[in-house]
């Protein structure tokens, strides 16, 4: 397609992504693909106990492998500043994956924690030698079994953005007297992001200047973190990540590979590349917490909810991790008279949990949206109709206004496209040969947020525009989308805009997470372009060039270019910006309930004898606010749905309950969906802007996965009559 | 050992190659061709797919020595100068690319499929590409890309 659309806005056009040719020809350089003279390769040595103390490390055999340069352990590694506890007051702490000071401590906190690193001339030599490092431990009692620890879970304290518990009325009393009830337990296992690119770091020290190519979702905060840990001024650290091979939350924090690569480069004085193996990715990078949840619903016979209770238990680690908003959907989705949510957590001797696509909401929506389907069955009401009867006017838990909510419209659109009216209400009523056929539905919901990003935009007399912002691109298409936005705002063709990103030397941006990057950066790009437009019209007035093109005006004014900046990276300006950002997030949170939402409709086929499940059809209708680029946005929504299919049917870290070790740390053991698992996926978006967000954007990165596992579980129930409340829904659970 | 191999039509040599080294490693680390990716190095993901004597293989599973004297074609060898191969172009046009880490392997696998089966059915496409994992796109647009490439070539 042509990229310039005459007389039409670029925003809303399905423009081809800027980096498409680089990625299809193999020209895009990822973090493990930067050549430096004297480059060395590193390999990690994982701990083999889940809690303990290192009593000895024998590195002689490893050091004797030809090509090995050094073996670093806590006995000989350079000293590092310990990571600090995460606090919003210090952005450098927000990306601490764990509290462990790697290779600076003899303590072991989880099975898989790196306890040594080998640096060698080739990666083979490094990996071979790593296998020869012999570590002796004093074992300490470890708590590794999530299921066994569940009774010891303690209540989460919560924070302004995520309350640990919430309450309206007396849900337990209402439940006790409700004429129709559902009260069930749902469980989900640990999930791993498994972005296709394994985490990779190339670290280069020149004196006290550090350059790091890192597969990170958080260029700016990682830079601050490295400066803190290695005791150098932030200005001396540069983090580069123009291409990141997927993240999904798994590259949001500084995991051991990054820190140890930088440490090894400092120790050896040579550039170091550390590319995690797929096994390392499972054992040394945080994963989605497992969960055990209870959803209890009470309704009158007309299907109006009188009681909604949703509680959850998740896990963190003794050395980091975070709570997840598992029960958030229950606070926003249904107009129940009485609501109670409560989250609690266990603390294990485990690698910390971390955010994975729609943290909390992805697994919480499985439980809630399954329970609603169960209630619909009890009541004999169509599950879509039941949802519509309980669709709220205001945010159910606290009465806040919705900035925008079009869930009814999404359901109507989705039902029409899918053909929901053809569904027979009876479970196990449709058969096609050996296949039992069923249809399921569930709601998608993910909160929308906007932070602040610093941006500079330059408009040059040759008509080109340069947008500079240290945002990240892991495939979402942000560079393309921001170019569309800037081109529209300044009235120039798409091709005239160049976007610089993925480099911490650029103005500071936020991390890519929480589906907020596009709206956050868009807000600043629009503000900067507004400043430029005003300056341009001043120049036009002064030179008598009103109504002329930017090139004509700037040429007449003899100005080679004009710049506009939003936000500052240094000193007081930076502090003020950070304070404004936090204040805005909290204020927004207090004023509005803001979210992207949608309706998933699916059809499944279950083999009556083997329990094999095939997802055969999918329609999803979303309200994600304004869609800037259908091509990139729909692709993200589809990707979310497919990851949800994985969550529903395949994905599960198998953890040894005695040792806490993951038993399937590979792509052959941990199954993600492949082509043949995925049906045609029909996506529709209402495309109505949210009035409170820049350009009306609500975010598309995460909402797609929410509700997916429930829609499938509901369809499987409709097909077979079996209700499976434990993910993943593998054939064994259907044939017993 | 010294390895002699023809890559994208040019004879290449690599010295000091370790016998256990993979063809993928040779391409990425010794011959300056990191287009083929290394998402698992265990034959599970297809991101390292290249042609070996015209047959697509997971280059992470091919020992360097097995490529001695043979002909390798990588994703870097598909475009004609600045003109993308029709398969590459249709990946861009269809929006079949997100992070791009799976893309080189998929492009080679799709290129091979269309070579063998000029007008594949959806089932044939899914089957042919089932060994190439993508965690980002949801696969749908990759299917479109292959269909479009089939229609235009
Ligand atoms: S890297 Fe070769 S199949 Fe995954
Ligand atoms: S585009 Fe990221 S894995 Fe396919």
mmCIF file of C-alpha atoms in Angstrom, chain A residues 39 56 100 123 167 226 249 314 386 532 539 547 557 569 585 652 682 706:
data_model
loop_
_atom_site.group_PDB
_atom_site.id
_atom_site.type_symbol
_atom_site.label_atom_id
_atom_site.label_comp_id
_atom_site.label_asym_id
_atom_site.label_seq_id
_atom_site.Cartn_x
_atom_site.Cartn_y
_atom_site.Cartn_z
ATOM 1 C CA UNK A 39 34.362 -10.186 22.072
ATOM 2 C CA UNK A 56 33.179 -24.519 48.074
ATOM 3 C CA UNK A 100 20.177 -11.106 45.155
ATOM 4 C CA UNK A 123 30.239 -19.912 23.615
ATOM 5 C CA UNK A 167 -15.342 -4.398 49.700
ATOM 6 C CA UNK A 226 23.192 -0.391 36.198
ATOM 7 C CA UNK A 249 6.892 -8.716 30.753
ATOM 8 C CA UNK A 314 -0.326 -16.263 44.575
ATOM 9 C CA UNK A 386 -26.524 -12.745 32.088
ATOM 10 C CA UNK A 532 6.187 23.355 17.028
ATOM 11 C CA UNK A 539 7.334 32.531 12.216
ATOM 12 C CA UNK A 547 -0.863 29.176 5.104
ATOM 13 C CA UNK A 557 12.578 32.807 8.153
ATOM 14 C CA UNK A 569 16.042 14.335 31.793
ATOM 15 C CA UNK A 585 -1.254 8.258 37.814
ATOM 16 C CA UNK A 652 2.468 -25.123 32.451
ATOM 17 C CA UNK A 682 -11.707 -12.649 13.531
ATOM 18 C CA UNK A 706 -7.700 -11.647 29.298
#
